[in-house]
Each structure stands twice: as structure tokens, then as C-alpha cells.
CSV table of C-alpha atoms in Angstrom, one decimal:
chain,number,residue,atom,x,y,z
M,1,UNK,CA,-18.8,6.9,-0.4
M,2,UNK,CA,-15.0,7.2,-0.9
M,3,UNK,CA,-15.5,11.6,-0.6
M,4,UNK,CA,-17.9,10.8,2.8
M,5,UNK,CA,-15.4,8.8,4.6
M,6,UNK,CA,-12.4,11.4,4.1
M,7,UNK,CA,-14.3,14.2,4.5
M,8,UNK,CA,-15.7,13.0,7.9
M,9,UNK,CA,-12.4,12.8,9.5
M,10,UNK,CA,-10.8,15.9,8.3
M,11,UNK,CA,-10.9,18.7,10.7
M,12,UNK,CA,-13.9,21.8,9.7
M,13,UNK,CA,-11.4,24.6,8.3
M,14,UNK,CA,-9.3,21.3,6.4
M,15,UNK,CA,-12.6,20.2,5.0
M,16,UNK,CA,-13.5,23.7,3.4
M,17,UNK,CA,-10.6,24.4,1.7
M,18,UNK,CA,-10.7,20.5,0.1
M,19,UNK,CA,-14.0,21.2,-0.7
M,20,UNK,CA,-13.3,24.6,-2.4
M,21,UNK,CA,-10.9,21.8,-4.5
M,22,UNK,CA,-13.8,20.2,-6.6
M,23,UNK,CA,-11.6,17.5,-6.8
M,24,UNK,CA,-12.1,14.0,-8.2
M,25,UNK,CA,-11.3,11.3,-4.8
M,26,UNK,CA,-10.6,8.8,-7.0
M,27,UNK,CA,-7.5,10.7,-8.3
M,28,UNK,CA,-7.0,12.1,-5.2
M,29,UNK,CA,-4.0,10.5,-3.6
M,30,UNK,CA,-2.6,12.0,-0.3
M,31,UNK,CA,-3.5,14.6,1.9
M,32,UNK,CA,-0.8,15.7,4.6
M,33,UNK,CA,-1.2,18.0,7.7
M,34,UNK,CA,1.7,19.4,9.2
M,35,UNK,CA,1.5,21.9,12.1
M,36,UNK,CA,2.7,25.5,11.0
M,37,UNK,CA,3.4,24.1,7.4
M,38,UNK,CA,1.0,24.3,4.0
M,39,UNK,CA,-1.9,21.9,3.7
M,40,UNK,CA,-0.8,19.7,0.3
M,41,UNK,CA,-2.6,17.5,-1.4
M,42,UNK,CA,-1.5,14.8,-3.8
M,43,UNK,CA,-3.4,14.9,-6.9
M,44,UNK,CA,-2.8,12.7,-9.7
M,45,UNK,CA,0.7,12.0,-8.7
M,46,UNK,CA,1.4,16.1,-8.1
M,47,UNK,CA,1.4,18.1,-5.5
M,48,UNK,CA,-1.6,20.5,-4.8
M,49,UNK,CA,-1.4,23.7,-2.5
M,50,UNK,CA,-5.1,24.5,-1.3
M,51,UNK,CA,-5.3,28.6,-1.5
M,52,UNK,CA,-1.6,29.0,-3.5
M,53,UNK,CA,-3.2,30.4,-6.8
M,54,UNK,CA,-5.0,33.0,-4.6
M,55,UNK,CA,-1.8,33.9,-2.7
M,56,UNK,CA,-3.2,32.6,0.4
M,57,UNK,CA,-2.3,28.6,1.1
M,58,UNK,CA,-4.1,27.3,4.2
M,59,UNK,CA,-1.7,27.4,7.3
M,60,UNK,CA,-2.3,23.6,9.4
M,61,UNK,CA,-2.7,24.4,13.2
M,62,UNK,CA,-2.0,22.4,16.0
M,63,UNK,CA,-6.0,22.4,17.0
M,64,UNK,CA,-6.6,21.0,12.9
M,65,UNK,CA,-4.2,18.1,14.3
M,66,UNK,CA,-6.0,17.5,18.0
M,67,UNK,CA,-9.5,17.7,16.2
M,68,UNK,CA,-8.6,15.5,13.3
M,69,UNK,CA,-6.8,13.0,16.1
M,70,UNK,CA,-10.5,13.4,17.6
M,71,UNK,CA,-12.4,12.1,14.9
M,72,UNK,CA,-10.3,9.1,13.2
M,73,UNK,CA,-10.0,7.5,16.6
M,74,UNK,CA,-13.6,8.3,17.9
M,75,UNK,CA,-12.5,10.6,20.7
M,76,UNK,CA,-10.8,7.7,22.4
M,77,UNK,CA,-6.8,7.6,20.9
M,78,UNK,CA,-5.9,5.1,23.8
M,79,UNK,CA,-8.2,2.5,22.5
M,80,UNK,CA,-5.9,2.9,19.6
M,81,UNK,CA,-2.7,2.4,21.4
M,82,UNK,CA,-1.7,-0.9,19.2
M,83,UNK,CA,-2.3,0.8,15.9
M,84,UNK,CA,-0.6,4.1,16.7
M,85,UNK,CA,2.9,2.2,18.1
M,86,UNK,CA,2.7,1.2,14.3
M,87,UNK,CA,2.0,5.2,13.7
M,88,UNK,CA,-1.1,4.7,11.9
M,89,UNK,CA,-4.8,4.0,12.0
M,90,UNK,CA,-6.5,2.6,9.6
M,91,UNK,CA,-10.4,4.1,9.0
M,92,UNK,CA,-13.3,2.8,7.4
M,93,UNK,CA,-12.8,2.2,3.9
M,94,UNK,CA,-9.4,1.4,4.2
M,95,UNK,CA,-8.2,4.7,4.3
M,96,UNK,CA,-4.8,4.6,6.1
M,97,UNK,CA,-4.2,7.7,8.2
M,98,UNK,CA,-0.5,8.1,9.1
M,99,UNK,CA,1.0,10.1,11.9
M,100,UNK,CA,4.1,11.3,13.5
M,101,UNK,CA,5.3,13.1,16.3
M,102,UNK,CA,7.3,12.3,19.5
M,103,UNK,CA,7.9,8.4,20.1
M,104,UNK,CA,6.9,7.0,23.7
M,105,UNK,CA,10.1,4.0,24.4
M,106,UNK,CA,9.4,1.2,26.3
M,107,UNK,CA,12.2,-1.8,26.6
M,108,UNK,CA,13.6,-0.2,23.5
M,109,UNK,CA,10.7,-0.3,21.3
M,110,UNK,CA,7.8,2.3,20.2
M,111,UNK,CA,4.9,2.2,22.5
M,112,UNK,CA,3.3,5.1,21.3
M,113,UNK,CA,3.2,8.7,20.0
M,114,UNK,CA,2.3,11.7,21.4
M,115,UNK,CA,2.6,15.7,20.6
M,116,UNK,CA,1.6,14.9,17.2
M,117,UNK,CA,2.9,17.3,14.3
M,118,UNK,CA,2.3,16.0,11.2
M,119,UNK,CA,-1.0,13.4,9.7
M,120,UNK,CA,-0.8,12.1,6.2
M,121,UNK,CA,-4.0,10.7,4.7
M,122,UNK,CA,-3.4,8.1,2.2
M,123,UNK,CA,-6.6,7.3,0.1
M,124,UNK,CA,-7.1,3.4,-0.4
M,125,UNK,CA,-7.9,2.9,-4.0
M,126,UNK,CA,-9.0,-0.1,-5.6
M,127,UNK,CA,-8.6,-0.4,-9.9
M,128,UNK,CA,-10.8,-3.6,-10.4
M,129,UNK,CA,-9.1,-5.0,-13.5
M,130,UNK,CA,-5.9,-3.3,-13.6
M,131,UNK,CA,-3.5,-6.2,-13.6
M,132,UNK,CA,-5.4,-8.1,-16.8
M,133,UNK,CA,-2.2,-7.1,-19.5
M,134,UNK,CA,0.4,-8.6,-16.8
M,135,UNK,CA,-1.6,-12.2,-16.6
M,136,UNK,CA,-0.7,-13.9,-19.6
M,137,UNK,CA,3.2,-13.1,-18.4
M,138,UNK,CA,2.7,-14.2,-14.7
M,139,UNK,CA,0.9,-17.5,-15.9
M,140,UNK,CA,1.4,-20.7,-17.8
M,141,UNK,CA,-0.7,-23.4,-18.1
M,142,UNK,CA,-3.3,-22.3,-15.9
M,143,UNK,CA,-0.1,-22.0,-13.5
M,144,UNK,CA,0.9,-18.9,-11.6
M,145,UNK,CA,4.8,-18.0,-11.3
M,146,UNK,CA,6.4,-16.6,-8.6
M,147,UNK,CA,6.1,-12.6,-8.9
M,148,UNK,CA,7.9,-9.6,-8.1
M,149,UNK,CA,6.4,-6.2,-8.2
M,150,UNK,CA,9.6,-3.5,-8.4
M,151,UNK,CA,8.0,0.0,-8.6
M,152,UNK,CA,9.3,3.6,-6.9
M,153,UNK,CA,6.7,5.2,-4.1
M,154,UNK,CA,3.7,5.8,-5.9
M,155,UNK,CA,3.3,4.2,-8.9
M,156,UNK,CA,0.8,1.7,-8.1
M,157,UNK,CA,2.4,-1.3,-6.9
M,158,UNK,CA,-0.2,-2.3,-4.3
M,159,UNK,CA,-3.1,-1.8,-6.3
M,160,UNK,CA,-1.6,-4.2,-8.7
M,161,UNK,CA,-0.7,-6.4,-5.8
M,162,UNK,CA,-4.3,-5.9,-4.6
M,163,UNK,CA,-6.2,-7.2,-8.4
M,164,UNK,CA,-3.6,-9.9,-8.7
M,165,UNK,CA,-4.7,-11.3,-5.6
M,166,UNK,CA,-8.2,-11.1,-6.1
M,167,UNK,CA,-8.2,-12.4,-9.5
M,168,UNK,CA,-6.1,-15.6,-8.7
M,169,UNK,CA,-8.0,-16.3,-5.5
M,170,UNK,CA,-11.3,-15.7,-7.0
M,171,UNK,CA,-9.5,-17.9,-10.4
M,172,UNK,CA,-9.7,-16.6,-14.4
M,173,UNK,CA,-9.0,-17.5,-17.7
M,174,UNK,CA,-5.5,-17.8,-16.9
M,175,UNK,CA,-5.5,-19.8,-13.3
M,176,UNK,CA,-7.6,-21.2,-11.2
M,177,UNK,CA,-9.0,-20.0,-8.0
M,178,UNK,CA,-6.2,-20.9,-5.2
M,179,UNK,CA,-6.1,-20.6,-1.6
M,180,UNK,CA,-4.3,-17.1,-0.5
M,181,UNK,CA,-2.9,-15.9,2.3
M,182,UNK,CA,-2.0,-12.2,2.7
M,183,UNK,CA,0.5,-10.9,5.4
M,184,UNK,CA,-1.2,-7.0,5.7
M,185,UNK,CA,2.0,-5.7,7.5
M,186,UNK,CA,0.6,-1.9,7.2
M,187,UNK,CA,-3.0,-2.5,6.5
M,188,UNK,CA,-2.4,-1.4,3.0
M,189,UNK,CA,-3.6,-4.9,0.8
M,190,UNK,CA,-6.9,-5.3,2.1
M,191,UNK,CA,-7.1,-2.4,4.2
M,192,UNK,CA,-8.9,-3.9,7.6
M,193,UNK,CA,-10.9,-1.9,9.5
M,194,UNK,CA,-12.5,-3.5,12.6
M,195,UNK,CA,-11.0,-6.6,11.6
M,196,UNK,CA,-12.8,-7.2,8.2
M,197,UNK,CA,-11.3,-6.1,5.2
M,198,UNK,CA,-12.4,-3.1,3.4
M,199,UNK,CA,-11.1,-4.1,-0.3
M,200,UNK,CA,-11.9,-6.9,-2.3
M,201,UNK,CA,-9.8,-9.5,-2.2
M,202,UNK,CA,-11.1,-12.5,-3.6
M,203,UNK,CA,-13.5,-15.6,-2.2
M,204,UNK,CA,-10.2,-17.5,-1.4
M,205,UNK,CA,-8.1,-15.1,0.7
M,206,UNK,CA,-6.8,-15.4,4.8
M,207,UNK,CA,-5.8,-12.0,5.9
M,208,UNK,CA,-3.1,-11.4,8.9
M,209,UNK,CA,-3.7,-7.4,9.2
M,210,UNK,CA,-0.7,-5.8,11.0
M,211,UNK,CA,1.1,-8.9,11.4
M,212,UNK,CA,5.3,-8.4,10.6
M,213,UNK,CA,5.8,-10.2,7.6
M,214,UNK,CA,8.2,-12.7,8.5
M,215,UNK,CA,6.9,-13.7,10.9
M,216,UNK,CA,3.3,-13.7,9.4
M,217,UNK,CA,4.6,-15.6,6.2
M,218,UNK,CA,5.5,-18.4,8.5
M,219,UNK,CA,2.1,-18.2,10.8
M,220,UNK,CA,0.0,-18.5,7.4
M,221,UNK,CA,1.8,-21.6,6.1
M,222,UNK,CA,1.4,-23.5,9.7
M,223,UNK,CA,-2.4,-22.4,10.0
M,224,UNK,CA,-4.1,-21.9,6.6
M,225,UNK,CA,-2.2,-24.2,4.2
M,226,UNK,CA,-2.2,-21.5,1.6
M,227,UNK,CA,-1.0,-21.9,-2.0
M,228,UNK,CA,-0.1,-18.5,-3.0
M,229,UNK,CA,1.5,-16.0,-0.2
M,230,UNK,CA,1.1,-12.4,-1.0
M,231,UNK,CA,3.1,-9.4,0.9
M,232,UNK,CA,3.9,-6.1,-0.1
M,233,UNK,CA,7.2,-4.3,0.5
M,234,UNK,CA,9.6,-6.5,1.2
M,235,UNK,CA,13.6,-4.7,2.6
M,236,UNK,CA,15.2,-7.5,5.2
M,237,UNK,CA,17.0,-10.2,5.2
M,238,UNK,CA,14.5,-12.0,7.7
M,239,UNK,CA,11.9,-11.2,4.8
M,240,UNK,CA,14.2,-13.0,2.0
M,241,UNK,CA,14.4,-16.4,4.3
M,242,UNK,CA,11.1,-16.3,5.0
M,243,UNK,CA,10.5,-15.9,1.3
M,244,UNK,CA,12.4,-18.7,0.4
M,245,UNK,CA,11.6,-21.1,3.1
M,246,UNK,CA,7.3,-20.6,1.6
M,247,UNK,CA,9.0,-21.3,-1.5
M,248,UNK,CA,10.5,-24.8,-0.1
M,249,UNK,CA,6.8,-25.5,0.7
M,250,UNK,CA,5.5,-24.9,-2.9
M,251,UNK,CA,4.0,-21.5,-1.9
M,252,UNK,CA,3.7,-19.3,-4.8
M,253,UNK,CA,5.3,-15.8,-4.3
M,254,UNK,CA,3.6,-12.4,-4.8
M,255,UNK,CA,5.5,-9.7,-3.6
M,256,UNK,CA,6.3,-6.1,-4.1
M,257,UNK,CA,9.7,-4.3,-3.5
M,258,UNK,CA,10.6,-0.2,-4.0
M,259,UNK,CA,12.8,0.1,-6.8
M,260,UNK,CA,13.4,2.3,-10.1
M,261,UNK,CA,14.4,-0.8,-12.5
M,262,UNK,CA,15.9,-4.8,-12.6
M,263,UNK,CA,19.5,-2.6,-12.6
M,264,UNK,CA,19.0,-1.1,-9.6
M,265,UNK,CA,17.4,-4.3,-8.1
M,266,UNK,CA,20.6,-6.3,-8.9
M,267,UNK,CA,23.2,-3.8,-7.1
M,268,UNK,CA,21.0,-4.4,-3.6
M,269,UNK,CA,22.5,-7.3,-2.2
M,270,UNK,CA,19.9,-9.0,-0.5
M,271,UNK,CA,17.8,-8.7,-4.4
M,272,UNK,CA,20.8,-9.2,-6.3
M,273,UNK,CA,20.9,-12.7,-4.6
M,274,UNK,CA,17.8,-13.7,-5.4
M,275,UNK,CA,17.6,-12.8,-9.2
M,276,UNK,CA,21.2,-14.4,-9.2
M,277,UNK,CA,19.1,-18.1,-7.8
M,278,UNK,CA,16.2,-17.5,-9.8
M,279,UNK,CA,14.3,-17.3,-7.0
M,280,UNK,CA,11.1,-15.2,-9.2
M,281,UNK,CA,10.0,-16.7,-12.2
M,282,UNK,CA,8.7,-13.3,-13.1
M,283,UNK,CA,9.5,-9.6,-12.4
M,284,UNK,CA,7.2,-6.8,-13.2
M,285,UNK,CA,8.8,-2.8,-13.4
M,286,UNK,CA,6.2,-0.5,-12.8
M,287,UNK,CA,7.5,3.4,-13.3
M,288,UNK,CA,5.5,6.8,-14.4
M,289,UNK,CA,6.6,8.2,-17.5
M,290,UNK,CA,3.3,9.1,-18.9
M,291,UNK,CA,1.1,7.8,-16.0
M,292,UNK,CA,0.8,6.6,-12.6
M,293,UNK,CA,0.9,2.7,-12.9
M,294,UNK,CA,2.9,2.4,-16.2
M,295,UNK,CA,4.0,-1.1,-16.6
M,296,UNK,CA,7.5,-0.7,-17.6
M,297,UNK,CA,8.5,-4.1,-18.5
M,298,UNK,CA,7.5,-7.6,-17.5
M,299,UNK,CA,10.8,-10.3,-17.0
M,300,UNK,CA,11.3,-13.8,-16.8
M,301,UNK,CA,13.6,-15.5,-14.2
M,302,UNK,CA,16.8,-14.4,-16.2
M,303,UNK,CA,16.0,-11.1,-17.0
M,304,UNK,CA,14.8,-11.5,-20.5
M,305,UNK,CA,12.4,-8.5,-21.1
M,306,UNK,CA,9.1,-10.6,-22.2
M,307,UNK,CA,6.4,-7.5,-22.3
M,308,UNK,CA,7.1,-3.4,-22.4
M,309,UNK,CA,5.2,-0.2,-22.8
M,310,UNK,CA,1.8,-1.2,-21.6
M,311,UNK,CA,-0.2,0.8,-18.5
M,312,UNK,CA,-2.9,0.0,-15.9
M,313,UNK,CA,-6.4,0.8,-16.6
């Protein structure tokens, strides 16, 4: 299923040399197009150069970029417009197709893009079970505690996210099921398409696909009453105070930042603040030193390491 719905939207000469891959789409990360440059794909974490071994790597043209822009918006891009000013669409399956190019202003802000140069795949993978070793750490008494997800780019931080979410709103051994609301800034959690998500995310979840966080955060907790809030990459200061204000209104916290370690959390002031209040009762380090999706270390609320060394399935 996953191999159809990539395939489908990849321009014909992009879709051979893939092909000529054999390659495993659940390992298969990202695949970017950019016009004159090398087709590269992202497997397992490293990068991947259709044609390089036999001297010849597959040259993107501007016509692979117009026909691919054909087939992931259904020949209609202006239909499109509100997902594009974001600069991507997301495609069935919840496969996020990024784009950029040059920016159409309007009062200041994106409106669109046009001339586009460069696409970037990114394959929307689901690990059912992957966050079981970090649930006896984020729970207590059948109670969740307010989570942060630190990871670099890559390392899994939203398919943890993702299984979290779906295990505490569908309730396990160690909580039970709750109420949770999702702000889906970039269509990344559940990955929406046509409004209804396309991963699983649990009997108990509200979505708000493509909503700005903040903002969403605060829609959610006027509308759905939701116990646990869940958004993924966090970086502003309106994010923080809308944070802490769901905090105020005994929302539980499950949120994901880009970061290498706690160490480097602490020097960013906006972070540094937070773990200074206690804000997260738990921290989770993801990193790849053998793997993608290594579980570096789990922390409490003062930075006491409580769990190292384990991985996700």
C-alpha cells in the first residue's frame, strides 16, 4: 500500500530509477527532487544516489517537477492554494510532500509558491508499539507526566509522539484511556488527508490539522475539554505560554523539541526556563548512535537520568 501511494505521485523517469532501487518503503525515509541537481534518497537514515554506482546518477528536470506538481495535487494546484502557503501537501497515506520555490507576498505574508525547484517526499511511518520501554518512565499510578520529546532531525521523535498518543488515548497497562487533543501544525502526527487522519491515533483523539500551535493549543482546551494536549516541535515563546497556560488547566503535556541532549536544551533560553520551573515531569533524549530512534536517556523533572541505552522497536 505504502510503495502504491509514493510510487503514484512520482514522475515516470523518478519512478524507474526508484524502482531499479528494490528498496524496502518502510525504511525508506525521504525522497528529494531538485531541478538540475541528483535525485537522493534517504534510506535508513543515509543518503542514497539512484545510478551513482554505475557512474550515471539520475539528473531531476524541471518537467520531473511540473509532472510530479501534476499528480500530488490532481492537476488542479490552485485548489491547493491553503496547503501550499504552508509549502506542503499532504497525500493520501499521510505522506507529506514538501516544496519550495519562489514565495508569492501578500500583506507581508506567504500566499503561495510558484517556479517550483525543489520537492522533498517525506514517507509517513507508523512503528505500532515503539514507545512501550518509555511508559513505565512517563507514568505513575496509572498517571501520565508531562513529557518532552528532545531528539535531532530524524531520529524518530514523531513516531514516538505518534504511539504515545495512541496508546494513552486508546489506555494500557500503565494509564487509562484519556481524552486527547492534537494540534497537527504540519500534518505530520496524524497525517490528515481530506480531513480524516491517515494514522492511528487512538479512539480518544481531536485533531486540529494545520492549525498554528498556539493558537490551536488554546482552541482545543475552549472546544474539546481535552486531558492530555499533544504537539510536536515546539521553538517560540508564544508556544511556551501556551504550554504553560494548558498546564494551568490540568492538561497533560506531550511535546517534542529538536535538540542533541538536556545540555544543550538548558543553554536555549526559552527551554532552559522551563527545566529551571519544572515545568516537564519527564524528558525523553532520543539520538542515533547505533539506530534511528535510540532512546538515549529518559529524565525526571530535575534531570536525574532514570532509564538509558534502550531503542525503538
Amino acid at each position: 500500500m505504502k510503495e502504491k501511494q509514493i510510487l503514484n505521485v512520482l514522475p515516470g523517469t523518478v519512478r524507474r530509477q526508484v524502482e531499479r532501487e528494490e528498496l524496502r518503503y518502510d525504511l525508506l525515509q525521504e525522497i528529494r527532487l531538485r531541478v538540475g541537481q541528483p535525485l537522493i534518497l534517504i534510506y535508513r537514515g543515509e543518503e542514497r544516489i539512484p545510478g551513482q554506482k554505475r557512474g550515471r546518477p539520475y539528473q531531476v528536470t524541471r518537467e520531473d517537477i511540473r509532472e510530479m506538481l501534476e499528480y500530488v495535487s490532481n492537476y488542479s494546484l490552485y485548489a491547493y492554494e491553503e496547503e501550499m502557503r504552508q509549502g506542503f501537501i499532504t497525500i493520501e497515506g499521510g505522506h507529506r510532500i514538501g516544496m519550495a520555490g519562489q514565495a508569492i507576498m501578500e500583506e507581508g505574508k506567504v500566499k503561495n509558491l510558484r517556479y517550483i525547484s525543489s520537492v522533498n517526499v517525506r514517507l509517513s511511518h507508523e512503528v505500532l508499539g515503539c514507545a512501550d520501554p518509555v511508559f513505565p518512565h512517563i507514568t505513575a499510578n496509572k498517571r501520565l507526566f508531562h513529557t518532552l520529546i528532545v531528539s535531532p532531525p530524524r531520529c524518530g521523535k514523531t513516531t514516538l509522539l505518534r504511539d504515545i498518543v495512541r496508546q494513552v488515548s486508546g489506555g494500557n497497562q500503565y494509564v487509562r484511556g484519556m481524552s486527547v487533543g492534537v494540534v497537527d501544525e504540519r500534518s505530520e502526527i496524524g497525517g490528515c488527508y481530506q480531513g480524516v487522519a491517515q494514522n492511528h491515533l487512538g479512539m480518544r483523539t481531536d485533531i486540529l490539522d494545520a492549525c498554528p500551535k498556539a493558537e490551536g493549543m488554546l482552541m482545543l482546551i475552549r472546544s474539546m475539554g481535552p486531558q492530555v494536549i499533544a504537539v510536536d516541535e515546539i521553538g517560540t515563546g508564544e508556544d511556551v505560554h501556551a504550554i504553560e497556560y494548558a498546564m494551568h488547566c490540568g492538561c497533560k503535556m506531550l511535546v517534542t523539541v529538536h535538540g542533541e541532549s538536556m545540555e544543550e536544551l538548558k543553554k536555549k533560553p526559552l527551554f532552559g526556563e522551563m527545566i529551571a520551573k519544572k515545568r516537564f515531569e519527564r524528558y525523553i533524549v532520543l539520538g542515533r548512535k547505533t539506530r534511528v530512534g535510540e532512546v538515549k536517556g529518559v529524565y525526571d523533572a530535575r534531570g536525574t537520568l532514570l532509564y538509558v541505552e534502550g531503542s525503538l522497536p
